[in-house]
Amino acid sequence: QLVESGGGLVQPGGSLRLSCAASGFTFSSYSMNWVRQAPGKGLEWVSFISSSTSTIYYADSVKGRFTISRDYAKNSLSLQMNSLRVEDTAVYYCARDPGPYDSVYWYFDLWGRGTLVTVSS
Amino acid sequence: EIVLTQSPGTLSLSPGERATLSCRASQGVSGTYLAWYQQRPGQAPRLLIYGTSSRATGIPDRFSGSGSGTDFTLTISRLEPEDFAVYSCQQYGSPPLTFGGGTKVEIK
């Protein structure tokens, strides 16, 4: 399973670090993603990191402000969010790509329940 | 970027009825690279369909997907109480991958 944490209320321009704890599967074998959903809106892909960490992608909307990383020892995925904007307000989900090792399928077969990030003054 | 438009926004049906959900793309989706997800309130999204028509592990056969090009459909043959939820489509044929806005299936 995947369990996100670290969400909360932050002022515009502030920072927040989200974490996602993985269990029940071999975390190091899978690429991982962050996907978010603003209130009343559809899902939006945010960032990708390959199983080997050799490949990282970001949505244009967060490029230069967010940093994705993973810790194999802790079976954990992270998202460091800086220079937060009101439009970053959303539930953030971590999601697994089912492709083994560095094969990437680009859909998501395992999701967490999400953590809410609210950016407001 | 490919924009996915889902219709209707809300579908009001009774248990046992058939649900037909539409996902229309602003341009052709490469290959069969379309997936469907179910979201129940407070729960993790759940993968239902990938590759337009392949059911994910453990998904009952009352769920089926079809389509090609710009028009895709998710069909639930007979609604069970646990099927009342929000359904979203996702294309992954052309970067950036994108999602539709969702269709809510509610109890009539």
PDB file of C-alpha atoms in Angstrom:
ATOM      1  CA  GLN A   1       0.000   0.000   0.000  1.00  0.00           C
ATOM      2  CA  LEU A   2       0.938   3.662  -0.251  1.00  0.00           C
ATOM      3  CA  VAL A   3       0.402   6.175   2.561  1.00  0.00           C
ATOM      4  CA  GLU A   4       0.997   9.890   2.040  1.00  0.00           C
ATOM      5  CA  SER A   5       1.767  12.402   4.771  1.00  0.00           C
ATOM      6  CA  GLY A   6       3.063  15.920   5.220  1.00  0.00           C
ATOM      7  CA  GLY A   7       0.176  17.975   3.912  1.00  0.00           C
ATOM      8  CA  GLY A   8      -1.142  21.048   5.675  1.00  0.00           C
ATOM      9  CA  LEU A   9      -1.789  24.769   5.486  1.00  0.00           C
ATOM     10  CA  VAL A  10       1.021  26.959   4.159  1.00  0.00           C
ATOM     11  CA  GLN A  11       1.217  30.586   3.074  1.00  0.00           C
ATOM     12  CA  PRO A  12       1.930  31.559  -0.540  1.00  0.00           C
ATOM     13  CA  GLY A  13       5.664  31.468  -1.160  1.00  0.00           C
ATOM     14  CA  GLY A  14       6.178  28.863   1.538  1.00  0.00           C
ATOM     15  CA  SER A  15       7.502  25.313   1.413  1.00  0.00           C
ATOM     16  CA  LEU A  16       6.236  21.869   2.304  1.00  0.00           C
ATOM     17  CA  ARG A  17       7.637  18.349   2.016  1.00  0.00           C
ATOM     18  CA  LEU A  18       5.327  15.453   1.269  1.00  0.00           C
ATOM     19  CA  SER A  19       6.193  11.827   1.918  1.00  0.00           C
ATOM     20  CA  CYS A  20       4.761   8.554   0.714  1.00  0.00           C
ATOM     21  CA  ALA A  21       5.482   5.318   2.593  1.00  0.00           C
ATOM     22  CA  ALA A  22       5.355   2.186   0.467  1.00  0.00           C
ATOM     23  CA  SER A  23       4.774  -1.330   1.750  1.00  0.00           C
ATOM     24  CA  GLY A  24       3.734  -4.734   0.473  1.00  0.00           C
ATOM     25  CA  PHE A  25       5.781  -4.639  -2.712  1.00  0.00           C
ATOM     26  CA  THR A  26       9.388  -4.242  -3.855  1.00  0.00           C
ATOM     27  CA  PHE A  27       9.554  -0.459  -3.893  1.00  0.00           C
ATOM     28  CA  SER A  28      12.892  -0.315  -5.706  1.00  0.00           C
ATOM     29  CA  SER A  29      11.481  -2.145  -8.725  1.00  0.00           C
ATOM     30  CA  TYR A  30       8.891   0.436  -9.723  1.00  0.00           C
ATOM     31  CA  SER A  31       8.732   3.955 -11.085  1.00  0.00           C
ATOM     32  CA  MET A  32       6.668   6.313  -8.952  1.00  0.00           C
ATOM     33  CA  ASN A  33       4.627   9.447  -9.513  1.00  0.00           C
ATOM     34  CA  TRP A  34       2.870  12.278  -7.756  1.00  0.00           C
ATOM     35  CA  VAL A  35      -0.608  13.200  -9.020  1.00  0.00           C
ATOM     36  CA  ARG A  36      -2.766  15.972  -7.575  1.00  0.00           C
ATOM     37  CA  GLN A  37      -6.402  16.975  -7.603  1.00  0.00           C
ATOM     38  CA  ALA A  38      -7.513  20.532  -6.910  1.00  0.00           C
ATOM     39  CA  PRO A  39     -10.897  20.976  -5.207  1.00  0.00           C
ATOM     40  CA  GLY A  40     -13.679  20.198  -7.685  1.00  0.00           C
ATOM     41  CA  LYS A  41     -11.216  19.528 -10.498  1.00  0.00           C
ATOM     42  CA  GLY A  42      -9.824  16.532 -12.347  1.00  0.00           C
ATOM     43  CA  LEU A  43      -6.587  14.721 -11.649  1.00  0.00           C
ATOM     44  CA  GLU A  44      -3.308  16.325 -12.767  1.00  0.00           C
ATOM     45  CA  TRP A  45      -0.002  14.484 -13.114  1.00  0.00           C
ATOM     46  CA  VAL A  46       2.785  16.333 -11.255  1.00  0.00           C
ATOM     47  CA  SER A  47       6.046  14.389 -11.316  1.00  0.00           C
ATOM     48  CA  PHE A  48       7.718  11.060 -12.178  1.00  0.00           C
ATOM     49  CA  ILE A  49      10.823   9.276 -10.934  1.00  0.00           C
ATOM     50  CA  SER A  50      12.106   6.044 -12.436  1.00  0.00           C
ATOM     51  CA  SER A  51      12.956   2.974 -10.381  1.00  0.00           C
ATOM     52  CA  SER A  52      16.667   3.719 -10.745  1.00  0.00           C
ATOM     53  CA  THR A  53      16.177   7.517 -10.242  1.00  0.00           C
ATOM     54  CA  SER A  54      17.959   8.009 -13.575  1.00  0.00           C
ATOM     55  CA  THR A  55      14.906   9.693 -15.107  1.00  0.00           C
ATOM     56  CA  ILE A  56      12.831  12.461 -13.548  1.00  0.00           C
ATOM     57  CA  TYR A  57      10.056  14.507 -15.128  1.00  0.00           C
ATOM     58  CA  TYR A  58       7.906  17.395 -13.942  1.00  0.00           C
ATOM     59  CA  ALA A  59       4.745  19.015 -15.193  1.00  0.00           C
ATOM     60  CA  ASP A  60       5.403  22.496 -16.575  1.00  0.00           C
ATOM     61  CA  SER A  61       3.206  23.938 -13.809  1.00  0.00           C
ATOM     62  CA  VAL A  62       5.661  22.841 -11.085  1.00  0.00           C
ATOM     63  CA  LYS A  63       9.002  22.727 -12.886  1.00  0.00           C
ATOM     64  CA  GLY A  64      11.713  24.606 -11.004  1.00  0.00           C
ATOM     65  CA  ARG A  65       9.674  24.658  -7.785  1.00  0.00           C
ATOM     66  CA  PHE A  66       9.078  20.994  -6.895  1.00  0.00           C
ATOM     67  CA  THR A  67      11.664  18.229  -6.445  1.00  0.00           C
ATOM     68  CA  ILE A  68      10.860  14.524  -6.409  1.00  0.00           C
ATOM     69  CA  SER A  69      13.117  11.980  -4.717  1.00  0.00           C
ATOM     70  CA  ARG A  70      13.050   8.474  -3.278  1.00  0.00           C
ATOM     71  CA  ASP A  71      14.759   6.686  -0.393  1.00  0.00           C
ATOM     72  CA  TYR A  72      15.250   2.966  -0.974  1.00  0.00           C
ATOM     73  CA  ALA A  73      16.273   2.265   2.615  1.00  0.00           C
ATOM     74  CA  LYS A  74      13.035   3.763   3.917  1.00  0.00           C
ATOM     75  CA  ASN A  75      10.828   2.597   1.001  1.00  0.00           C
ATOM     76  CA  SER A  76       9.725   6.185   0.704  1.00  0.00           C
ATOM     77  CA  LEU A  77       8.899   8.715  -2.005  1.00  0.00           C
ATOM     78  CA  SER A  78       9.101  12.460  -1.358  1.00  0.00           C
ATOM     79  CA  LEU A  79       8.036  15.706  -2.963  1.00  0.00           C
ATOM     80  CA  GLN A  80       9.736  18.915  -1.855  1.00  0.00           C
ATOM     81  CA  MET A  81       7.479  21.832  -2.753  1.00  0.00           C
ATOM     82  CA  ASN A  82       8.919  25.357  -2.718  1.00  0.00           C
ATOM     83  CA  SER A  83       7.534  28.753  -3.767  1.00  0.00           C
ATOM     84  CA  LEU A  84       4.018  27.453  -3.267  1.00  0.00           C
ATOM     85  CA  ARG A  85       1.133  29.214  -4.988  1.00  0.00           C
ATOM     86  CA  VAL A  86      -2.585  29.329  -4.261  1.00  0.00           C
ATOM     87  CA  GLU A  87      -3.139  27.203  -7.380  1.00  0.00           C
ATOM     88  CA  ASP A  88      -1.046  24.393  -5.845  1.00  0.00           C
ATOM     89  CA  THR A  89      -3.883  23.746  -3.393  1.00  0.00           C
ATOM     90  CA  ALA A  90      -4.907  20.129  -3.938  1.00  0.00           C
ATOM     91  CA  VAL A  91      -4.959  16.596  -2.610  1.00  0.00           C
ATOM     92  CA  TYR A  92      -1.612  15.042  -3.533  1.00  0.00           C
ATOM     93  CA  TYR A  93      -1.492  11.329  -4.316  1.00  0.00           C
ATOM     94  CA  CYS A  94       1.494   9.086  -4.814  1.00  0.00           C
ATOM     95  CA  ALA A  95       0.927   6.495  -7.491  1.00  0.00           C
ATOM     96  CA  ARG A  96       2.842   3.489  -8.777  1.00  0.00           C
ATOM     97  CA  ASP A  97       3.562   2.774 -12.436  1.00  0.00           C
ATOM     98  CA  PRO A  98       3.138  -0.985 -12.988  1.00  0.00           C
ATOM     99  CA  GLY A  99       6.098  -1.258 -15.373  1.00  0.00           C
ATOM    100  CA  PRO A 100       8.877  -3.378 -13.842  1.00  0.00           C
ATOM    101  CA  TYR A 101      12.261  -1.736 -13.304  1.00  0.00           C
ATOM    102  CA  ASP A 102      12.818   0.972 -15.953  1.00  0.00           C
ATOM    103  CA  SER A 103       9.922  -0.107 -18.167  1.00  0.00           C
ATOM    104  CA  VAL A 104       7.343   2.662 -17.928  1.00  0.00           C
ATOM    105  CA  TYR A 105       3.694   2.117 -18.739  1.00  0.00           C
ATOM    106  CA  TRP A 106       2.458   5.614 -17.824  1.00  0.00           C
ATOM    107  CA  TYR A 107      -0.721   4.590 -16.068  1.00  0.00           C
ATOM    108  CA  PHE A 108      -1.088   3.894 -12.350  1.00  0.00           C
ATOM    109  CA  ASP A 109      -2.035   0.622 -10.699  1.00  0.00           C
ATOM    110  CA  LEU A 110      -1.621   1.550  -7.021  1.00  0.00           C
ATOM    111  CA  TRP A 111      -2.529   4.808  -5.337  1.00  0.00           C
ATOM    112  CA  GLY A 112      -2.499   6.206  -1.834  1.00  0.00           C
ATOM    113  CA  ARG A 113      -5.436   8.013  -0.236  1.00  0.00           C
ATOM    114  CA  GLY A 114      -3.720  11.378  -0.608  1.00  0.00           C
ATOM    115  CA  THR A 115      -2.695  14.273   1.599  1.00  0.00           C
ATOM    116  CA  LEU A 116      -4.270  17.732   1.410  1.00  0.00           C
ATOM    117  CA  VAL A 117      -2.107  20.774   0.742  1.00  0.00           C
ATOM    118  CA  THR A 118      -3.758  24.156   1.226  1.00  0.00           C
ATOM    119  CA  VAL A 119      -1.909  27.287   0.127  1.00  0.00           C
ATOM    120  CA  SER A 120      -3.594  30.350   1.557  1.00  0.00           C
ATOM    121  CA  SER A 121      -2.817  33.535   3.420  1.00  0.00           C
TER     122      SER A 121
ATOM    123  CA  GLU B   1      -1.540  18.623 -24.803  1.00  0.00           C
ATOM    124  CA  ILE B   2      -4.519  16.309 -25.277  1.00  0.00           C
ATOM    125  CA  VAL B   3      -7.641  17.525 -23.478  1.00  0.00           C
ATOM    126  CA  LEU B   4     -10.049  14.794 -22.330  1.00  0.00           C
ATOM    127  CA  THR B   5     -13.716  15.741 -21.951  1.00  0.00           C
ATOM    128  CA  GLN B   6     -15.929  13.353 -20.016  1.00  0.00           C
ATOM    129  CA  SER B   7     -19.682  13.225 -20.317  1.00  0.00           C
ATOM    130  CA  PRO B   8     -22.100  13.369 -18.749  1.00  0.00           C
ATOM    131  CA  GLY B   9     -20.840  15.227 -15.717  1.00  0.00           C
ATOM    132  CA  THR B  10     -23.291  13.315 -13.529  1.00  0.00           C
ATOM    133  CA  LEU B  11     -25.173  10.110 -14.291  1.00  0.00           C
ATOM    134  CA  SER B  12     -28.178   9.273 -12.088  1.00  0.00           C
ATOM    135  CA  LEU B  13     -29.041   5.580 -12.217  1.00  0.00           C
ATOM    136  CA  SER B  14     -30.494   2.813 -10.082  1.00  0.00           C
ATOM    137  CA  PRO B  15     -28.700  -0.360  -8.957  1.00  0.00           C
ATOM    138  CA  GLY B  16     -28.932  -3.001 -11.656  1.00  0.00           C
ATOM    139  CA  GLU B  17     -29.015  -0.479 -14.500  1.00  0.00           C
ATOM    140  CA  ARG B  18     -26.387  -0.112 -17.210  1.00  0.00           C
ATOM    141  CA  ALA B  19     -23.998   2.859 -17.116  1.00  0.00           C
ATOM    142  CA  THR B  20     -22.289   4.239 -20.214  1.00  0.00           C
ATOM    143  CA  LEU B  21     -19.592   6.853 -19.651  1.00  0.00           C
ATOM    144  CA  SER B  22     -17.902   8.802 -22.446  1.00  0.00           C
ATOM    145  CA  CYS B  23     -14.377  10.185 -22.729  1.00  0.00           C
ATOM    146  CA  ARG B  24     -13.610  12.320 -25.781  1.00  0.00           C
ATOM    147  CA  ALA B  25     -10.096  13.457 -26.691  1.00  0.00           C
ATOM    148  CA  SER B  26      -9.212  16.759 -28.378  1.00  0.00           C
ATOM    149  CA  GLN B  27      -6.951  14.827 -30.755  1.00  0.00           C
ATOM    150  CA  GLY B  28      -6.379  11.164 -31.465  1.00  0.00           C
ATOM    151  CA  VAL B  29      -4.955   9.096 -28.635  1.00  0.00           C
ATOM    152  CA  SER B  30      -1.863   7.218 -29.761  1.00  0.00           C
ATOM    153  CA  GLY B  31      -2.316   3.458 -29.781  1.00  0.00           C
ATOM    154  CA  THR B  32      -4.765   2.180 -27.189  1.00  0.00           C
ATOM    155  CA  TYR B  33      -3.212   4.194 -24.402  1.00  0.00           C
ATOM    156  CA  LEU B  34      -6.298   5.038 -22.387  1.00  0.00           C
ATOM    157  CA  ALA B  35      -7.060   4.093 -18.778  1.00  0.00           C
ATOM    158  CA  TRP B  36     -10.064   4.438 -16.464  1.00  0.00           C
ATOM    159  CA  TYR B  37     -10.050   4.941 -12.692  1.00  0.00           C
ATOM    160  CA  GLN B  38     -12.700   4.821  -9.973  1.00  0.00           C
ATOM    161  CA  GLN B  39     -12.670   7.217  -7.018  1.00  0.00           C
ATOM    162  CA  ARG B  40     -14.838   6.733  -3.963  1.00  0.00           C
ATOM    163  CA  PRO B  41     -14.887   9.541  -1.342  1.00  0.00           C
ATOM    164  CA  GLY B  42     -11.945   9.284   1.038  1.00  0.00           C
ATOM    165  CA  GLN B  43     -10.466   6.295  -0.758  1.00  0.00           C
ATOM    166  CA  ALA B  44      -7.490   5.828  -3.023  1.00  0.00           C
ATOM    167  CA  PRO B  45      -8.224   5.949  -6.745  1.00  0.00           C
ATOM    168  CA  ARG B  46      -8.483   2.474  -8.247  1.00  0.00           C
ATOM    169  CA  LEU B  47      -7.319   1.382 -11.687  1.00  0.00           C
ATOM    170  CA  LEU B  48     -10.166  -0.279 -13.602  1.00  0.00           C
ATOM    171  CA  ILE B  49      -9.105  -0.415 -17.246  1.00  0.00           C
ATOM    172  CA  TYR B  50      -5.812   0.103 -19.115  1.00  0.00           C
ATOM    173  CA  GLY B  51      -4.989  -0.160 -22.792  1.00  0.00           C
ATOM    174  CA  THR B  52      -8.576   0.945 -23.588  1.00  0.00           C
ATOM    175  CA  SER B  53     -10.120  -2.447 -22.844  1.00  0.00           C
ATOM    176  CA  SER B  54      -7.936  -4.532 -20.501  1.00  0.00           C
ATOM    177  CA  ARG B  55      -9.340  -5.001 -17.011  1.00  0.00           C
ATOM    178  CA  ALA B  56      -6.913  -4.492 -14.139  1.00  0.00           C
ATOM    179  CA  THR B  57      -6.314  -7.270 -11.636  1.00  0.00           C
ATOM    180  CA  GLY B  58      -9.384  -8.050  -9.564  1.00  0.00           C
ATOM    181  CA  ILE B  59     -11.788  -5.877 -11.535  1.00  0.00           C
ATOM    182  CA  PRO B  60     -15.141  -7.600 -12.111  1.00  0.00           C
ATOM    183  CA  ASP B  61     -16.241  -8.310 -15.648  1.00  0.00           C
ATOM    184  CA  ARG B  62     -19.227  -5.980 -15.404  1.00  0.00           C
ATOM    185  CA  PHE B  63     -16.681  -3.237 -16.184  1.00  0.00           C
ATOM    186  CA  SER B  64     -15.639  -2.975 -19.824  1.00  0.00           C
ATOM    187  CA  GLY B  65     -13.819  -0.410 -21.923  1.00  0.00           C
ATOM    188  CA  SER B  66     -13.897   0.285 -25.636  1.00  0.00           C
ATOM    189  CA  GLY B  67     -13.064   2.906 -28.235  1.00  0.00           C
ATOM    190  CA  SER B  68     -10.307   4.281 -30.403  1.00  0.00           C
ATOM    191  CA  GLY B  69      -8.996   7.536 -31.812  1.00  0.00           C
ATOM    192  CA  THR B  70     -10.864  10.301 -30.004  1.00  0.00           C
ATOM    193  CA  ASP B  71     -13.868   8.455 -28.551  1.00  0.00           C
ATOM    194  CA  PHE B  72     -13.710   6.036 -25.640  1.00  0.00           C
ATOM    195  CA  THR B  73     -16.358   4.434 -23.448  1.00  0.00           C
ATOM    196  CA  LEU B  74     -16.508   2.799 -20.045  1.00  0.00           C
ATOM    197  CA  THR B  75     -19.528   0.546 -19.570  1.00  0.00           C
ATOM    198  CA  ILE B  76     -20.769  -0.892 -16.290  1.00  0.00           C
ATOM    199  CA  SER B  77     -23.228  -3.584 -17.295  1.00  0.00           C
ATOM    200  CA  ARG B  78     -25.222  -3.801 -14.040  1.00  0.00           C
ATOM    201  CA  LEU B  79     -24.566  -1.278 -11.319  1.00  0.00           C
ATOM    202  CA  GLU B  80     -23.785  -2.640  -7.875  1.00  0.00           C
ATOM    203  CA  PRO B  81     -24.112  -0.413  -4.761  1.00  0.00           C
ATOM    204  CA  GLU B  82     -20.320  -0.083  -4.525  1.00  0.00           C
ATOM    205  CA  ASP B  83     -20.087   1.236  -8.111  1.00  0.00           C
ATOM    206  CA  PHE B  84     -21.561   4.634  -7.257  1.00  0.00           C
ATOM    207  CA  ALA B  85     -18.451   6.783  -7.466  1.00  0.00           C
ATOM    208  CA  VAL B  86     -16.529   9.148  -9.710  1.00  0.00           C
ATOM    209  CA  TYR B  87     -14.842   7.764 -12.827  1.00  0.00           C
ATOM    210  CA  SER B  88     -11.926   9.405 -14.619  1.00  0.00           C
ATOM    211  CA  CYS B  89     -10.212   8.626 -17.896  1.00  0.00           C
ATOM    212  CA  GLN B  90      -6.501   9.158 -18.586  1.00  0.00           C
ATOM    213  CA  GLN B  91      -4.550   9.152 -21.836  1.00  0.00           C
ATOM    214  CA  TYR B  92      -0.903   8.136 -21.813  1.00  0.00           C
ATOM    215  CA  GLY B  93      -0.135   8.008 -25.509  1.00  0.00           C
ATOM    216  CA  SER B  94       1.212  11.554 -25.836  1.00  0.00           C
ATOM    217  CA  PRO B  95       3.112  13.538 -23.226  1.00  0.00           C
ATOM    218  CA  PRO B  96       2.089  15.120 -21.007  1.00  0.00           C
ATOM    219  CA  LEU B  97      -0.284  12.449 -19.801  1.00  0.00           C
ATOM    220  CA  THR B  98      -3.672  13.982 -19.024  1.00  0.00           C
ATOM    221  CA  PHE B  99      -6.889  13.122 -17.217  1.00  0.00           C
ATOM    222  CA  GLY B 100     -10.516  13.927 -17.865  1.00  0.00           C
ATOM    223  CA  GLY B 101     -12.612  15.930 -15.434  1.00  0.00           C
ATOM    224  CA  GLY B 102     -14.576  12.906 -14.231  1.00  0.00           C
ATOM    225  CA  THR B 103     -18.132  11.555 -14.352  1.00  0.00           C
ATOM    226  CA  LYS B 104     -20.025  11.065 -11.123  1.00  0.00           C
ATOM    227  CA  VAL B 105     -22.343   8.045 -11.065  1.00  0.00           C
ATOM    228  CA  GLU B 106     -24.944   8.678  -8.389  1.00  0.00           C
ATOM    229  CA  ILE B 107     -27.893   6.728  -7.062  1.00  0.00           C
ATOM    230  CA  LYS B 108     -31.174   7.825  -8.597  1.00  0.00           C
TER     231      LYS B 108
END
